mmCIF file of C-alpha atoms in Angstrom:
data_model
loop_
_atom_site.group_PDB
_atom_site.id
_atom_site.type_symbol
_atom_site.label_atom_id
_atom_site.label_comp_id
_atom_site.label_asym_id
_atom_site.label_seq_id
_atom_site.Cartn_x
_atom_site.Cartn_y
_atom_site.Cartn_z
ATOM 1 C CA UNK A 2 0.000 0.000 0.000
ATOM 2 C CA UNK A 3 1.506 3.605 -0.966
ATOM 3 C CA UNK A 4 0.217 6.998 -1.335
ATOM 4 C CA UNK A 5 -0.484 7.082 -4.844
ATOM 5 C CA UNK A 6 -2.682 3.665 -4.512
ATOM 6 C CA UNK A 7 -4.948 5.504 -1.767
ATOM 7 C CA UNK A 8 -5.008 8.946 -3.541
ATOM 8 C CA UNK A 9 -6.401 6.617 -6.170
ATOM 9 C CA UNK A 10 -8.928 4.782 -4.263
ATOM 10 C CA UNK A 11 -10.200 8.312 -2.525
ATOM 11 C CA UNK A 12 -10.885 9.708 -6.051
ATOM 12 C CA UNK A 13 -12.810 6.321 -6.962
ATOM 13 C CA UNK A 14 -14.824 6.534 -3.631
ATOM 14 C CA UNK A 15 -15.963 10.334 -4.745
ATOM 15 C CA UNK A 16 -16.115 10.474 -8.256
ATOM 16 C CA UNK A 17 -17.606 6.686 -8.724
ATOM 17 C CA UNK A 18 -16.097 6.811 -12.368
ATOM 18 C CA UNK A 19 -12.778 5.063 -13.534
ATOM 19 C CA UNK A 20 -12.447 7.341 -16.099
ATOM 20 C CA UNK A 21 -12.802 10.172 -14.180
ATOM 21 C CA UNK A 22 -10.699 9.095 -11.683
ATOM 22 C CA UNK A 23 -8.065 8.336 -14.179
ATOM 23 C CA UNK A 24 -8.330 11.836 -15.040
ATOM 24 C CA UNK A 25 -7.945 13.367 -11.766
ATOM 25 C CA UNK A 26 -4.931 11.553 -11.356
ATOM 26 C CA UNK A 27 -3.483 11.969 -15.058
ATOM 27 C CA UNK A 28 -3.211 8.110 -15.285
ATOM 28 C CA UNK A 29 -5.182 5.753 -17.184
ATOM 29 C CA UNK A 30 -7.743 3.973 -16.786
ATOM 30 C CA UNK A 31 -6.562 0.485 -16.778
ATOM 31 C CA UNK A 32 -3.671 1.941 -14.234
ATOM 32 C CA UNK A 33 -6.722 2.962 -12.152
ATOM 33 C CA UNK A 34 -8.149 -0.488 -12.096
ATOM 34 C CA UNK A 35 -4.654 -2.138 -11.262
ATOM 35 C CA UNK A 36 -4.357 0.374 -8.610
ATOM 36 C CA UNK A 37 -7.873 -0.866 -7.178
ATOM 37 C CA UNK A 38 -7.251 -4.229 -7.548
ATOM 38 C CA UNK A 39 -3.896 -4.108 -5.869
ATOM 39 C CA UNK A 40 -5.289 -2.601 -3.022
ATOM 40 C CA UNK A 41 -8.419 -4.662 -3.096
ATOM 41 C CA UNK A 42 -5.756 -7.828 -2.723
ATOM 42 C CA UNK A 43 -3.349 -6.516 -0.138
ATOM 43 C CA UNK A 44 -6.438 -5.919 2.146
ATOM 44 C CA UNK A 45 -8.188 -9.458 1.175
ATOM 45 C CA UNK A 46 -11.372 -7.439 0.477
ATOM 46 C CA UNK A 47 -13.196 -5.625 -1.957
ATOM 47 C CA UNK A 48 -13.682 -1.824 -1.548
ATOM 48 C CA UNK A 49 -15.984 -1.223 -4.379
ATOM 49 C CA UNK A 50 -18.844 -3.006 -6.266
ATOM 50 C CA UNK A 51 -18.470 -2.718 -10.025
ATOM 51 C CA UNK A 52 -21.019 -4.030 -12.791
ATOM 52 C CA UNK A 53 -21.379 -2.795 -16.332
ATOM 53 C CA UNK A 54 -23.891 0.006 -14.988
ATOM 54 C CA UNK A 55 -22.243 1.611 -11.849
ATOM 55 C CA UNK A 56 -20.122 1.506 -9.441
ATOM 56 C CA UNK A 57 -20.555 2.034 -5.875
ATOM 57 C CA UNK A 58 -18.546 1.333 -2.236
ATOM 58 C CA UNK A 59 -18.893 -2.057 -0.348
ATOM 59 C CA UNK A 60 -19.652 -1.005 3.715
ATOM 60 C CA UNK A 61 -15.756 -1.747 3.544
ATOM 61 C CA UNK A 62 -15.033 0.640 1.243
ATOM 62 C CA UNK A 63 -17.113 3.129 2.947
ATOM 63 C CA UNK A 64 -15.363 2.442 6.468
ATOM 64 C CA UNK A 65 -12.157 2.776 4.812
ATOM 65 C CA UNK A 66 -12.806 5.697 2.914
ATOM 66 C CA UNK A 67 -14.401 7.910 6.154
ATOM 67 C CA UNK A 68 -10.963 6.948 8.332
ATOM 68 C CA UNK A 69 -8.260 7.278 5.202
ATOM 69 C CA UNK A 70 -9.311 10.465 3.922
ATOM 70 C CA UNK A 71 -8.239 12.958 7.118
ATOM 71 C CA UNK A 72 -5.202 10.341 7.107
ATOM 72 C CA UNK A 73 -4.241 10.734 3.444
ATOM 73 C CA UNK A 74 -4.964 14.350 3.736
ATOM 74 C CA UNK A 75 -2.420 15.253 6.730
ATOM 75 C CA UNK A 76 -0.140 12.644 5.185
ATOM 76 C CA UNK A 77 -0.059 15.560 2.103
ATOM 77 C CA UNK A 78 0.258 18.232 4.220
ATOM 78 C CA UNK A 79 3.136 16.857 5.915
ATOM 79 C CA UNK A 80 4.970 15.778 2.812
ATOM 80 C CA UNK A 81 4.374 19.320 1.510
ATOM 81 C CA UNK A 82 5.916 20.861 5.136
ATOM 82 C CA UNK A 83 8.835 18.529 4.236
ATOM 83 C CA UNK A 84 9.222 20.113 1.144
ATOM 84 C CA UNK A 85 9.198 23.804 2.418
ATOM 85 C CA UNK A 86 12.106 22.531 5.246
ATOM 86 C CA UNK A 87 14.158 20.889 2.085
ATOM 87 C CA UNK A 88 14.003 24.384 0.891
ATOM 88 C CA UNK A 89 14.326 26.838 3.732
ATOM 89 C CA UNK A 90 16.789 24.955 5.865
ATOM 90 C CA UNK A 91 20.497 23.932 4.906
ATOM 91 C CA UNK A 92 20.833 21.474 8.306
ATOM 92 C CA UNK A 93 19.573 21.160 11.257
ATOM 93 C CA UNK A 94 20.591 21.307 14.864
ATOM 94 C CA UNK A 95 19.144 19.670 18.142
ATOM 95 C CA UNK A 96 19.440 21.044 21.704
ATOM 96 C CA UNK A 97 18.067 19.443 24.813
ATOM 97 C CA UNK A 98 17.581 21.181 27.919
ATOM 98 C CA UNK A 99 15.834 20.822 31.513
ATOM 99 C CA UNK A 100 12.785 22.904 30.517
ATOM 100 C CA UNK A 101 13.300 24.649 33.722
ATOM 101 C CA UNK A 102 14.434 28.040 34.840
ATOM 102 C CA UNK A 103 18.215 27.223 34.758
ATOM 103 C CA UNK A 104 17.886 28.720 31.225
ATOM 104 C CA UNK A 105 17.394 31.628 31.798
ATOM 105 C CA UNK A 106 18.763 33.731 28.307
ATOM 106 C CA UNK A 107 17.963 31.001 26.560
ATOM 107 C CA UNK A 108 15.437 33.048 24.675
ATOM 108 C CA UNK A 109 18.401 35.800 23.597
ATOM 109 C CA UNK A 110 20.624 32.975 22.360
ATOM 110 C CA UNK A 111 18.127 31.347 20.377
ATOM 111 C CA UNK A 112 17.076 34.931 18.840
ATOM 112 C CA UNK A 113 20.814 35.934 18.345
ATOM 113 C CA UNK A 114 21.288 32.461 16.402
ATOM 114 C CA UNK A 115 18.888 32.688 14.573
ATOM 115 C CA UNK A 116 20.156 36.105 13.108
ATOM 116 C CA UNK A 117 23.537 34.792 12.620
ATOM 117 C CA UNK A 118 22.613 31.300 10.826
ATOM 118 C CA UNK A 119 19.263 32.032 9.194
ATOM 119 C CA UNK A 120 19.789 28.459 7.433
ATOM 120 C CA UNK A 121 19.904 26.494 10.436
ATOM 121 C CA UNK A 122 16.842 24.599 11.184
ATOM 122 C CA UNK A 123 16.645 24.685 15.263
ATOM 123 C CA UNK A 124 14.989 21.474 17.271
ATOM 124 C CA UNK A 125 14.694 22.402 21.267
ATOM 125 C CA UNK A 126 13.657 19.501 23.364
ATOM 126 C CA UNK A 127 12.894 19.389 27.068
ATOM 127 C CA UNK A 128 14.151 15.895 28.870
ATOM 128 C CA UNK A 129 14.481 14.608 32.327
ATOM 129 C CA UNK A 130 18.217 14.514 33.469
ATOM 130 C CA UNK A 131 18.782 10.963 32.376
ATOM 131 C CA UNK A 132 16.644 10.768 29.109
ATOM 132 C CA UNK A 133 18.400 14.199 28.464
ATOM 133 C CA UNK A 134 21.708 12.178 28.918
ATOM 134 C CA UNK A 135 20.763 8.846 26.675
ATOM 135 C CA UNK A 136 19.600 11.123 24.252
ATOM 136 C CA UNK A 137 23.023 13.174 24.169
ATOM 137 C CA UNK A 138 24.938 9.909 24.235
ATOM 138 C CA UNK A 139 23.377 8.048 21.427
ATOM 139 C CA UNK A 140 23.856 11.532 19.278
ATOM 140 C CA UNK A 141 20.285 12.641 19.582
ATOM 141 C CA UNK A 142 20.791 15.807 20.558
ATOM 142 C CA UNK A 143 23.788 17.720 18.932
ATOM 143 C CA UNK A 144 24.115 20.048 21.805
ATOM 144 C CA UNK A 145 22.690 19.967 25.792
ATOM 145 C CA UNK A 146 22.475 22.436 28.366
ATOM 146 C CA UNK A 147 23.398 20.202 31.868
ATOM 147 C CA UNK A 148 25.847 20.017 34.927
ATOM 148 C CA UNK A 149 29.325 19.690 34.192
ATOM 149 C CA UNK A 150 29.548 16.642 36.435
ATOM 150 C CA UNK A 151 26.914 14.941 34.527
ATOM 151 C CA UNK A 152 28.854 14.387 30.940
ATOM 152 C CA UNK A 153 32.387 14.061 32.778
ATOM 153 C CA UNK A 154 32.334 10.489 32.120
ATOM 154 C CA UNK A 155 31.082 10.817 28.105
ATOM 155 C CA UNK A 156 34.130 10.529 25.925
ATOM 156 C CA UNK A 157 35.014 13.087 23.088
ATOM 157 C CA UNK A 158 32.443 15.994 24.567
ATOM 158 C CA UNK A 159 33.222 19.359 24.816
ATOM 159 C CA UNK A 160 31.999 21.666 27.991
ATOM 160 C CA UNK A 161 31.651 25.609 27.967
ATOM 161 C CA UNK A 162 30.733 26.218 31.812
ATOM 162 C CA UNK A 163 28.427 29.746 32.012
ATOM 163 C CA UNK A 164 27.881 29.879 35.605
ATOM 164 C CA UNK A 165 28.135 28.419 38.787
ATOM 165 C CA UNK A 166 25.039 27.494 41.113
ATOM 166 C CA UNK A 167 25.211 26.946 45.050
ATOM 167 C CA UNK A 168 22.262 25.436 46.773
ATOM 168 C CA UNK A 169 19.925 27.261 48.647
ATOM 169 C CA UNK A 170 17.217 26.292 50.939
ATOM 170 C CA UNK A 171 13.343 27.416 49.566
ATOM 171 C CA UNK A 172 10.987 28.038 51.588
ATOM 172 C CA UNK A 173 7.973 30.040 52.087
ATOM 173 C CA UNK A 174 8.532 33.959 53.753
ATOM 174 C CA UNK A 175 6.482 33.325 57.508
ATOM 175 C CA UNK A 176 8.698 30.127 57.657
ATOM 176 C CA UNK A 177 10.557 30.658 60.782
ATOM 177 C CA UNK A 178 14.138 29.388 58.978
ATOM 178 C CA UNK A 179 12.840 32.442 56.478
ATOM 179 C CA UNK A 180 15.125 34.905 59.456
ATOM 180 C CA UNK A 181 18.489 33.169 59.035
ATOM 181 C CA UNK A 182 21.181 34.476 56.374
ATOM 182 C CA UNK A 183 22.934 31.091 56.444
ATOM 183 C CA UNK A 184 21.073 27.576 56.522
ATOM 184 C CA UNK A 185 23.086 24.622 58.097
ATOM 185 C CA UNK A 186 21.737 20.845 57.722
ATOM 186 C CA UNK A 187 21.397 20.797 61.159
ATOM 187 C CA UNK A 188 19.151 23.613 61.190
ATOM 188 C CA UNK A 189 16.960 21.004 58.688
ATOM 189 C CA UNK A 190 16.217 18.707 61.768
ATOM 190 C CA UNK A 191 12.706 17.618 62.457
ATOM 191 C CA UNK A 192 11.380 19.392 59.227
ATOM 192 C CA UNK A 193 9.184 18.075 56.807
ATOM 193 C CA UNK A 194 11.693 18.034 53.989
ATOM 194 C CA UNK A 195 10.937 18.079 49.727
ATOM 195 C CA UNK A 196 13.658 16.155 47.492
ATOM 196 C CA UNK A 197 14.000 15.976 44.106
ATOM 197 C CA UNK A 198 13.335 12.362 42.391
ATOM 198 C CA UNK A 199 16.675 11.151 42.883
ATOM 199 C CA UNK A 200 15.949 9.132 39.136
ATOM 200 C CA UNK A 201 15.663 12.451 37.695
ATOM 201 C CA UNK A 202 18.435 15.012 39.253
ATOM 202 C CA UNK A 203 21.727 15.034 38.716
ATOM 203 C CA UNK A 204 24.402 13.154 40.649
ATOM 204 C CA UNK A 205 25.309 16.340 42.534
ATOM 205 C CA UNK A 206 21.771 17.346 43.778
ATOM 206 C CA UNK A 207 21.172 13.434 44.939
ATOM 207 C CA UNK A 208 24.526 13.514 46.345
ATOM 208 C CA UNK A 209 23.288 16.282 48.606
ATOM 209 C CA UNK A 210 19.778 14.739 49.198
ATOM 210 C CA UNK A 211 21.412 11.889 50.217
ATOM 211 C CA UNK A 212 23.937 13.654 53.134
ATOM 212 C CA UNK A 213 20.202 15.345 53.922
ATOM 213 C CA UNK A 214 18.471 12.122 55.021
ATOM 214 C CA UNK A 215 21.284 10.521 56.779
ATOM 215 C CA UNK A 216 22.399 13.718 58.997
ATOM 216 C CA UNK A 217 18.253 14.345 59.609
ATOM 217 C CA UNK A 218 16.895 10.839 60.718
ATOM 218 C CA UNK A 219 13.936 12.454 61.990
ATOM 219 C CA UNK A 220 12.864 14.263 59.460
ATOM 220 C CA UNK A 221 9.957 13.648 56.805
ATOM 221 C CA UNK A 222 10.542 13.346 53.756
ATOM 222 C CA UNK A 223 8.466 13.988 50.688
ATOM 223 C CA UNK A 224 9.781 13.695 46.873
ATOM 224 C CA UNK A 225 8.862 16.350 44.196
ATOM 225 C CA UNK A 226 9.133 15.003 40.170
ATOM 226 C CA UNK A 227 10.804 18.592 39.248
ATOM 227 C CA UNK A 228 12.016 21.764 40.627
ATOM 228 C CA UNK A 229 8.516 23.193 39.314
ATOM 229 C CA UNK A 230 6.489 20.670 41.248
ATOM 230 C CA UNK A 231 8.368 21.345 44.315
ATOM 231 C CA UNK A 232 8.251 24.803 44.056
ATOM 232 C CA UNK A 233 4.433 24.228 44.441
ATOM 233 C CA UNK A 234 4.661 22.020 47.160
ATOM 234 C CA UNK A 235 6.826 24.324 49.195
ATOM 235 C CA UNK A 236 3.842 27.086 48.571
ATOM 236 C CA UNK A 237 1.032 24.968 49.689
ATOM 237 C CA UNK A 238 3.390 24.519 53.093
ATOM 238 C CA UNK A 239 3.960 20.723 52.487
ATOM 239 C CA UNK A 240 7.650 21.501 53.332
ATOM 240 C CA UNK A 241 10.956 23.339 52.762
ATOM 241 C CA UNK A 242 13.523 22.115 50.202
ATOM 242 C CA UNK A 243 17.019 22.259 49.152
ATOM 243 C CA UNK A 244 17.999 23.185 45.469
ATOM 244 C CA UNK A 245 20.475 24.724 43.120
ATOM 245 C CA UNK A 246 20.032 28.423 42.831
ATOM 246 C CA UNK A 247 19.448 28.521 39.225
ATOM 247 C CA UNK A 248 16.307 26.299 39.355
ATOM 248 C CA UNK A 249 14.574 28.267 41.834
ATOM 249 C CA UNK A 250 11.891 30.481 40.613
ATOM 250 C CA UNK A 251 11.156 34.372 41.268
ATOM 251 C CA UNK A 252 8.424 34.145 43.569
ATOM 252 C CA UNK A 253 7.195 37.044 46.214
ATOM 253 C CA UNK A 254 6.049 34.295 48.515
ATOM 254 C CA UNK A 255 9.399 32.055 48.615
ATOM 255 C CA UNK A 256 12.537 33.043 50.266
ATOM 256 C CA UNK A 257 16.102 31.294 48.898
ATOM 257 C CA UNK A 258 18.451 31.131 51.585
ATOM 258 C CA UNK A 259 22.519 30.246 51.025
ATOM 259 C CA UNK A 260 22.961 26.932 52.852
ATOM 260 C CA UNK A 261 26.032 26.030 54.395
ATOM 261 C CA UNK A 262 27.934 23.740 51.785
ATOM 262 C CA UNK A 263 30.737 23.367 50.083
ATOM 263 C CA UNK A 264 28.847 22.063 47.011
ATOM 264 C CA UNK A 265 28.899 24.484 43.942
ATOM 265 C CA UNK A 266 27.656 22.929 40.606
ATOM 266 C CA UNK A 267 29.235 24.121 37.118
ATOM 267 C CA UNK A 268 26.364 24.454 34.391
ATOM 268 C CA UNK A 269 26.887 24.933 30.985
ATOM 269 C CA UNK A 270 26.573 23.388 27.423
ATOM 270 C CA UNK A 271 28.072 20.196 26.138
ATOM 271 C CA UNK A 272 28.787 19.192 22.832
ATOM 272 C CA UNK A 273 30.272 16.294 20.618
ATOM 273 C CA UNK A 274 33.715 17.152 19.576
ATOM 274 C CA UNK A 275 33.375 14.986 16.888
ATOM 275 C CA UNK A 276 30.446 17.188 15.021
ATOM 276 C CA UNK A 277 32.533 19.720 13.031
ATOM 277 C CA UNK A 278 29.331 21.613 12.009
ATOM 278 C CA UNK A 279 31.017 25.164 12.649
ATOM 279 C CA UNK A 280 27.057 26.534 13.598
ATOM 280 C CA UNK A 281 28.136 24.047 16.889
ATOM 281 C CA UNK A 282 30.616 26.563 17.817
ATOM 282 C CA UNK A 283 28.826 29.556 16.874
ATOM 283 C CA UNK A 284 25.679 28.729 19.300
ATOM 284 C CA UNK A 285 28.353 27.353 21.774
ATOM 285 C CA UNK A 286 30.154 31.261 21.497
ATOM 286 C CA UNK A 287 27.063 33.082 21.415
ATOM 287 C CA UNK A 288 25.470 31.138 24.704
ATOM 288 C CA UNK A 289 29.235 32.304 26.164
ATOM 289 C CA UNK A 290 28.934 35.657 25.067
ATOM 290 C CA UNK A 291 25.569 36.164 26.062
ATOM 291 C CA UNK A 292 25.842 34.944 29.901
ATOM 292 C CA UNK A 293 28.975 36.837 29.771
ATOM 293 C CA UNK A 294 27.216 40.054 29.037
ATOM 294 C CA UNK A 295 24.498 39.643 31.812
ATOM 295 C CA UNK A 296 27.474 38.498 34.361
ATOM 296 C CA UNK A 297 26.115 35.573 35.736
#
């Protein structure tokens, strides 16, 4: 079964008339009726009743015909989308990020690219820390924004750092923890805690989770599926949480206090040394430039 076969079998199913039909499609006629009957055979079924006087759909034929024709038409417009790419774009390039806050000019990078390599067809993807890994590894994704710590082990990978985070405690403004200007894990004792899904953080955020629960026994502890979600839970006073500066949102409500670690985490892009595409190196310079500029 191919396109040209069910173009075919949708002008049968309107027009009724093999000649027609063979018109439509600037065939012939007995190229219309091979068409048919090909289909006809693949399927094990006839579509259409045909005597000497008419010809009309089986209740097969008219099945197929209501489901194939929204299918065959978006199958057109897609092919005709394909087309326009072929045209507009020279290459392409794919970026995955955390679909978070943590980039934050990403916006002004993607303009300022744009501008620079009109030609370059640009697919952005939000993934999870670990799909946004696999995906990176197996050459999905040509470039990733991430933690330096995460790709260290990735051969042949290049790494731009553009700032540094520390972590910070979140919590809400009345929360009496709200007063300090430093937060120590001790001072984390007996509170009802939020951590990140260790399956879906990087290894330095779980490494901190995990120093968390051991030095805070008594604590409870719920777990949040993003920064977003536990942003949320911290507002609707299910608990107080621990994260990277950069993921934390600007909220009136929330107060982001240093905590007293020597963690820092490195964040920046990563690429495959191995892709000589120079537009690599351009969006690589401009994502430099541009954090440069805001001094991050």
């Amino acid at each position: 079964m191919h396109i040209k076969q069910l173009e075919c079998f949708v002008h049968l199913a309107e027009t009724l008339n093999f000649s027609r039909t063979a018109e439509l499609q600037y065939i012939t006629q007995p190229t219309v009726t091979h068409q048919i009957n090909t289909l006809e055979d693949e399927f094990g079924l006839k579509l259409f009743i045909r005597t000497k006087r008419k010809v009309e759909l089986t209740p097969a034929g008219v099945s197929f015909y209501n489901d194939i024709k929204e299918v065959l038409t978006r199958t057109n417009i897609a092919i005709a989308k394909a087309k326009h790419y072929a045209l507009a774009f020279e290459s392409n390039i794919s970026i995955g990020y955390g679909g978070n806050v943590e980039v934050k000019y990403l916006p002004n990078i993607l303009s300022t690219f744009k501008e620079k390599f009109p030609h370059m067809h640009i697919y952005l993807k939000s993934a999870a820390f670990k799909e946004e890994r696999n995906l990176f590894t197996n050459h999905n994704f040509d470039l990733i924004f991430t933690v330096k710590e995460s790709i260290k082990d990735i051969s042949v990978v290049g790494y731009a750092e553009l700032f540094t985070g520390r972590f910070v405690c979140v919590l809400p403004k009345d929360h009496s923890l709200a007063k300090k200007t430093i937060i120590k894990i001790d001072d984390l004792q007996n509170q009802a805690l939020i951590l990140l899904d260790p399956l879906k953080c990087p290894f330095e955020m779980a490494r901190v989770q995990k120093d968390i629960q051991l030095q805070c026994p008594t604590s409870m502890f719920y777990f949040a599926d993003g920064p977003i979600i536990g942003h949320t839970m911290i507002k609707g006073k299910l608990g107080i949480a621990v994260m990277p500066d950069f993921v934390c949102t600007e909220d009136p409500s929330l107060s982001c206090i240093p905590m007293d670690l020597n963690y820092s985490i490195s964040y920046g892009i990563a690429w495959h040394k191995n892709n000589e595409l120079a537009e690599i190196k351009g969006f690589v310079k401009i994502a430099k430039e541009i954090y440069k500029s805001h001094k991050i």
